């Protein structure tokens, strides 16, 4: 197995530096305790970013890139570079905030265009990144699971591996609520006050961080065998090329 440390990318889906960013920081700190994971994980946020919605022009199929030039391209490159990704998002209207959805919509289609030259028929490569998700709402039973399911579907669609934390705090991802408190600092304060629900949210975020990082390490180890067996299958090409030491590796 390659000795090079794996990179974890945190993506915060909130337009403010609030509760989801707090949980993301905890998840990333837990991820970094896993042997083989690089220190100083990269963390991005949609906050202050320009992420326009897809206009369905279809030009990404020909150009291999999105024709809308804004903060999407930088986020896409960071996404492609990472071995593991942890999303931490606030629940908006029972789902993820629009800025993040804009990024995800454009990511899938533009990467399809970027890599279609690998295939003789239309396919999207399997990127095989470990993806963990955390959803944070103000109320209880108010969209956390729907939001996590949307992110799990995104992971599956991108040929990635959705990862959950540990039961019982994290059935399909990390989740929390702030007991009707809308402040961006609510969850951190409630953790300091040792409120049980806030501590559960913290625990779930940490376990998502740790397990997602571990999965990335396991996948990297598995790539050794896959590297030989799947040389001829372009569906794995982008992943194999991301593994140091494999022939054609871009690292
Ligand atoms: C436009 C909008 C829609 C929201 N919709 C929901 C919702 O459907 N369910 C929920 O539990 N909280 C909802 N919230 C509350 C946020 O999810 C909650 O305050 C969260 O902690 C914010 O995270 P942040 O501090 O990282 O921004 C909504 C907030 C906004 C601004």
Short mmCIF file of C-alpha atoms and ligand atoms in Angstrom, two decimals:
data_model
loop_
_atom_site.label_atom_id
_atom_site.label_comp_id
_atom_site.label_asym_id
_atom_site.label_seq_id
_atom_site.Cartn_x
_atom_site.Cartn_y
_atom_site.Cartn_z
CA UNK A 1 0.00 0.00 0.00
CA UNK A 2 1.17 3.51 -0.75
CA UNK A 3 2.70 5.34 2.21
CA UNK A 4 1.38 8.71 1.07
CA UNK A 5 -1.20 10.11 3.50
CA UNK A 6 -4.78 10.38 2.29
CA UNK A 7 -6.58 13.70 2.06
CA UNK A 8 -9.94 14.39 3.66
CA UNK A 9 -12.01 17.30 2.39
CA UNK A 10 -14.73 18.88 4.51
CA UNK A 11 -17.56 20.67 2.70
CA UNK A 12 -19.86 22.86 4.75
CA UNK A 13 -23.22 23.56 3.13
CA UNK A 14 -24.19 26.55 5.29
CA UNK A 15 -24.09 30.18 4.12
CA UNK A 16 -22.90 31.11 7.62
CA UNK A 17 -20.18 29.95 10.00
CA UNK A 18 -22.56 28.18 12.35
CA UNK A 19 -23.63 24.84 13.72
CA UNK A 20 -22.79 22.71 10.69
CA UNK A 21 -19.32 24.21 10.52
CA UNK A 22 -18.86 23.38 14.20
CA UNK A 23 -19.85 19.74 13.56
CA UNK A 24 -17.64 19.60 10.48
CA UNK A 25 -14.63 20.73 12.52
CA UNK A 26 -15.29 17.94 15.01
CA UNK A 27 -15.69 15.36 12.23
CA UNK A 28 -12.46 16.45 10.53
CA UNK A 29 -10.53 16.36 13.82
CA UNK A 30 -11.77 12.79 14.35
CA UNK A 31 -10.83 11.86 10.78
CA UNK A 32 -7.29 13.06 11.33
CA UNK A 33 -6.80 10.64 14.23
CA UNK A 34 -7.01 7.74 11.76
CA UNK A 35 -3.58 6.34 10.79
CA UNK A 36 -2.77 7.11 7.17
CA UNK A 37 -4.81 10.33 7.05
CA UNK A 38 -2.99 13.59 6.34
CA UNK A 39 -3.00 16.27 9.03
CA UNK A 40 -4.54 19.65 8.25
CA UNK A 41 -7.61 18.53 6.30
CA UNK A 42 -8.94 20.96 3.75
CA UNK A 43 -12.25 22.52 4.63
CA UNK A 44 -14.47 24.41 2.18
CA UNK A 45 -17.75 26.17 2.63
CA UNK A 46 -20.40 27.48 0.28
CA UNK A 47 -20.36 30.59 2.49
CA UNK A 48 -19.65 33.69 0.40
CA UNK A 49 -19.19 31.61 -2.75
CA UNK A 50 -20.80 32.21 -6.09
CA UNK A 51 -22.38 28.94 -7.19
CA UNK A 52 -24.91 29.56 -9.93
CA UNK A 53 -27.53 26.96 -10.77
CA UNK A 54 -27.06 24.69 -13.77
CA UNK A 55 -28.71 26.20 -16.89
CA UNK A 56 -28.92 22.88 -18.73
CA UNK A 57 -26.98 24.22 -21.72
CA UNK A 58 -25.40 20.78 -22.18
CA UNK A 59 -22.08 22.32 -23.17
CA UNK A 60 -20.21 20.50 -20.41
CA UNK A 61 -20.62 17.33 -22.51
CA UNK A 62 -18.52 18.91 -25.26
CA UNK A 63 -16.27 21.25 -23.25
CA UNK A 64 -15.54 18.87 -20.39
CA UNK A 65 -16.13 21.78 -18.04
CA UNK A 66 -19.05 23.87 -16.86
CA UNK A 67 -19.60 26.96 -19.02
CA UNK A 68 -20.59 28.98 -15.92
CA UNK A 69 -17.38 30.27 -14.44
CA UNK A 70 -17.62 31.00 -10.73
CA UNK A 71 -16.48 29.27 -7.53
CA UNK A 72 -17.64 25.91 -8.87
CA UNK A 73 -14.36 25.10 -10.64
CA UNK A 74 -12.22 25.49 -7.49
CA UNK A 75 -14.60 23.39 -5.42
CA UNK A 76 -14.76 20.73 -8.13
CA UNK A 77 -10.95 20.46 -8.24
CA UNK A 78 -10.80 20.08 -4.44
CA UNK A 79 -13.54 17.42 -4.64
CA UNK A 80 -11.60 15.51 -7.30
CA UNK A 81 -8.35 15.73 -5.32
CA UNK A 82 -9.77 14.33 -2.06
CA UNK A 83 -9.77 10.67 -1.02
CA UNK A 84 -12.58 11.18 1.47
CA UNK A 85 -15.26 13.86 1.71
CA UNK A 86 -17.35 14.86 4.69
CA UNK A 87 -20.39 17.03 4.05
CA UNK A 88 -21.89 18.92 6.95
CA UNK A 89 -25.04 20.79 6.04
CA UNK A 90 -27.92 22.62 7.65
CA UNK A 91 -31.40 21.34 6.83
CA UNK A 92 -33.23 23.83 4.61
CA UNK A 93 -36.84 23.05 3.78
CA UNK A 94 -36.26 19.37 4.61
CA UNK A 95 -33.19 19.15 2.33
CA UNK A 96 -29.80 20.70 1.65
CA UNK A 97 -29.33 24.45 1.03
CA UNK A 98 -29.56 25.63 -2.57
CA UNK A 99 -25.93 26.67 -2.91
CA UNK A 100 -24.73 23.15 -2.23
CA UNK A 101 -27.36 21.64 -4.51
CA UNK A 102 -26.14 23.94 -7.31
CA UNK A 103 -22.60 22.64 -6.79
CA UNK A 104 -23.71 19.00 -6.77
CA UNK A 105 -25.89 19.36 -9.88
CA UNK A 106 -23.03 20.88 -11.84
CA UNK A 107 -20.46 18.45 -10.46
CA UNK A 108 -22.14 15.33 -11.81
CA UNK A 109 -22.78 16.59 -15.32
CA UNK A 110 -19.50 18.40 -15.84
CA UNK A 111 -17.44 15.40 -14.67
CA UNK A 112 -19.45 13.27 -17.06
CA UNK A 113 -18.27 15.62 -19.83
CA UNK A 114 -14.71 15.74 -18.51
CA UNK A 115 -14.25 11.97 -18.58
CA UNK A 116 -16.51 10.83 -21.40
CA UNK A 117 -13.44 10.39 -23.63
CA UNK A 118 -12.59 7.34 -21.49
CA UNK A 119 -15.67 5.46 -22.71
CA UNK A 120 -17.14 4.28 -26.00
CA UNK A 121 -20.65 4.77 -24.59
CA UNK A 122 -22.03 7.24 -22.02
CA UNK A 123 -20.72 6.48 -18.52
CA UNK A 124 -19.52 8.27 -15.41
CA UNK A 125 -16.35 6.90 -13.75
CA UNK A 126 -16.54 5.39 -10.30
CA UNK A 127 -14.61 7.88 -8.19
CA UNK A 128 -14.61 5.57 -5.13
CA UNK A 129 -14.26 8.33 -2.56
CA UNK A 130 -15.51 7.62 0.93
CA UNK A 131 -18.31 10.11 1.62
CA UNK A 132 -19.77 10.80 5.05
CA UNK A 133 -22.63 13.20 5.73
CA UNK A 134 -23.93 15.24 8.65
CA UNK A 135 -27.22 17.16 8.72
CA UNK A 136 -28.10 19.79 11.27
CA UNK A 137 -31.58 21.23 11.84
CA UNK A 138 -33.33 23.47 14.32
CA UNK A 139 -36.13 21.00 15.08
CA UNK A 140 -36.48 17.31 15.74
CA UNK A 141 -37.69 15.02 12.91
CA UNK A 142 -37.54 17.97 10.54
CA UNK A 143 -35.57 16.82 7.53
CA UNK A 144 -32.24 15.49 8.82
CA UNK A 145 -32.83 12.02 7.36
CA UNK A 146 -34.10 13.38 4.03
CA UNK A 147 -31.03 15.58 3.76
CA UNK A 148 -28.72 12.69 4.58
CA UNK A 149 -30.50 10.52 2.01
CA UNK A 150 -29.99 13.19 -0.65
CA UNK A 151 -26.27 13.21 0.11
CA UNK A 152 -26.11 9.40 0.14
CA UNK A 153 -27.78 9.37 -3.29
CA UNK A 154 -25.22 11.91 -4.48
CA UNK A 155 -22.41 9.63 -3.25
CA UNK A 156 -23.91 6.63 -5.03
CA UNK A 157 -24.44 8.54 -8.25
CA UNK A 158 -20.81 9.63 -8.26
CA UNK A 159 -19.61 6.04 -7.90
CA UNK A 160 -18.48 6.77 -4.35
CA UNK A 161 -18.95 4.96 -1.06
CA UNK A 162 -21.44 6.42 1.42
CA UNK A 163 -20.26 5.89 4.98
CA UNK A 164 -22.16 6.22 8.20
CA UNK A 165 -20.90 6.58 11.75
CA UNK A 166 -21.64 4.25 14.63
CA UNK A 167 -25.01 3.10 15.90
CA UNK A 168 -27.00 4.27 17.73
CA UNK A 169 -26.15 7.91 17.20
CA UNK A 170 -25.63 7.67 13.45
CA UNK A 171 -27.98 5.44 11.49
CA UNK A 172 -27.25 6.85 8.02
CA UNK A 173 -25.03 9.80 8.93
CA UNK A 174 -24.49 12.37 11.65
CA UNK A 175 -27.49 14.42 12.76
CA UNK A 176 -28.38 17.07 15.28
CA UNK A 177 -30.97 19.63 16.28
CA UNK A 178 -30.68 22.76 18.34
CA UNK A 179 -33.90 22.53 20.38
CA UNK A 180 -35.59 25.42 18.56
CA UNK A 181 -32.58 27.73 18.90
CA UNK A 182 -31.75 29.41 15.57
CA UNK A 183 -28.41 30.87 16.58
CA UNK A 184 -25.30 29.79 14.69
CA UNK A 185 -23.56 29.16 18.00
CA UNK A 186 -26.44 27.17 19.54
CA UNK A 187 -25.00 23.69 19.18
CA UNK A 188 -21.54 24.55 20.46
CA UNK A 189 -23.08 26.31 23.46
CA UNK A 190 -25.40 23.37 24.14
CA UNK A 191 -22.40 21.02 24.01
CA UNK A 192 -20.64 23.20 26.59
CA UNK A 193 -23.80 23.01 28.72
CA UNK A 194 -23.62 19.22 28.30
CA UNK A 195 -27.17 18.98 26.92
CA UNK A 196 -27.70 15.31 26.00
CA UNK A 197 -29.06 15.86 22.46
CA UNK A 198 -26.22 18.21 21.56
CA UNK A 199 -23.68 15.70 22.87
CA UNK A 200 -25.29 13.01 20.71
CA UNK A 201 -24.96 15.23 17.64
CA UNK A 202 -21.30 15.73 18.49
CA UNK A 203 -20.76 12.02 18.95
CA UNK A 204 -22.47 11.23 15.64
CA UNK A 205 -20.37 13.80 13.76
CA UNK A 206 -17.15 12.47 15.25
CA UNK A 207 -18.01 8.89 14.37
CA UNK A 208 -18.88 9.88 10.79
CA UNK A 209 -15.51 11.62 10.51
CA UNK A 210 -13.58 8.69 11.86
CA UNK A 211 -15.40 5.96 9.91
CA UNK A 212 -15.27 7.89 6.65
CA UNK A 213 -11.51 8.33 6.97
CA UNK A 214 -11.09 4.65 7.83
CA UNK A 215 -13.09 3.65 4.76
CA UNK A 216 -10.83 5.75 2.55
CA UNK A 217 -7.79 3.95 3.99
CA UNK A 218 -9.46 0.56 3.38
CA UNK A 219 -10.31 1.50 -0.20
CA UNK A 220 -6.75 2.67 -0.84
CA UNK A 221 -5.46 -0.68 0.44
CA UNK A 222 -7.90 -2.48 -1.86
CA UNK A 223 -6.67 -0.47 -4.83
CA UNK A 224 -3.46 -2.47 -4.86
CA UNK A 225 -5.23 -5.56 -6.18
CA UNK A 226 -7.70 -3.57 -8.24
CA UNK A 227 -4.87 -1.69 -9.89
CA UNK A 228 -3.82 -4.82 -11.79
CA UNK A 229 -7.21 -6.47 -12.28
CA UNK A 230 -8.98 -3.39 -13.55
CA UNK A 231 -6.29 -1.79 -15.70
CA UNK A 232 -8.42 -2.37 -18.77
CA UNK A 233 -11.67 -1.03 -17.31
CA UNK A 234 -11.96 2.73 -17.76
CA UNK A 235 -14.71 2.94 -15.12
CA UNK A 236 -11.95 2.79 -12.47
CA UNK A 237 -9.35 4.81 -14.39
CA UNK A 238 -9.76 8.10 -12.51
CA UNK A 239 -9.62 6.33 -9.15
CA UNK A 240 -6.62 4.17 -10.05
CA UNK A 241 -4.78 7.22 -11.38
CA UNK A 242 -5.34 8.94 -8.03
CA UNK A 243 -3.51 6.21 -6.12
CA UNK A 244 0.21 6.93 -5.68
CA UNK A 245 2.39 4.12 -6.98
CA UNK A 246 -0.13 2.80 -9.50
CA UNK A 247 0.94 3.05 -13.16
CA UNK A 248 -0.35 6.34 -14.55
CA UNK A 249 -0.81 7.84 -11.09
CA UNK A 250 -1.12 11.61 -11.21
CA UNK A 251 0.26 11.91 -7.67
C1 LIG B 1 -34.19 28.86 4.78
C2 LIG B 1 -34.09 27.96 5.98
C3 LIG B 1 -34.79 26.78 6.00
C4 LIG B 1 -34.71 25.93 7.09
N1 LIG B 1 -35.40 24.76 7.07
C5 LIG B 1 -35.28 23.90 8.11
C6 LIG B 1 -35.95 22.65 8.10
O1 LIG B 1 -36.66 22.28 7.16
N2 LIG B 1 -35.77 21.82 9.16
C7 LIG B 1 -34.99 22.19 10.24
O2 LIG B 1 -34.86 21.41 11.18
N3 LIG B 1 -34.34 23.37 10.28
C8 LIG B 1 -34.46 24.23 9.24
N4 LIG B 1 -33.77 25.40 9.26
C9 LIG B 1 -32.92 25.73 10.42
C10 LIG B 1 -31.46 25.34 10.20
O3 LIG B 1 -31.31 24.07 9.64
C11 LIG B 1 -30.75 25.29 11.56
O4 LIG B 1 -30.87 26.55 12.21
C12 LIG B 1 -29.30 24.91 11.45
O5 LIG B 1 -28.77 24.72 12.74
C13 LIG B 1 -28.50 25.97 10.73
O6 LIG B 1 -27.19 25.51 10.57
P1 LIG B 1 -25.96 26.54 10.45
O7 LIG B 1 -25.85 27.20 11.80
O8 LIG B 1 -24.80 25.69 10.09
O9 LIG B 1 -26.30 27.51 9.38
C14 LIG B 1 -33.87 26.28 8.19
C15 LIG B 1 -33.16 27.48 8.16
C16 LIG B 1 -33.26 28.32 7.09
C17 LIG B 1 -32.49 29.61 7.07
#
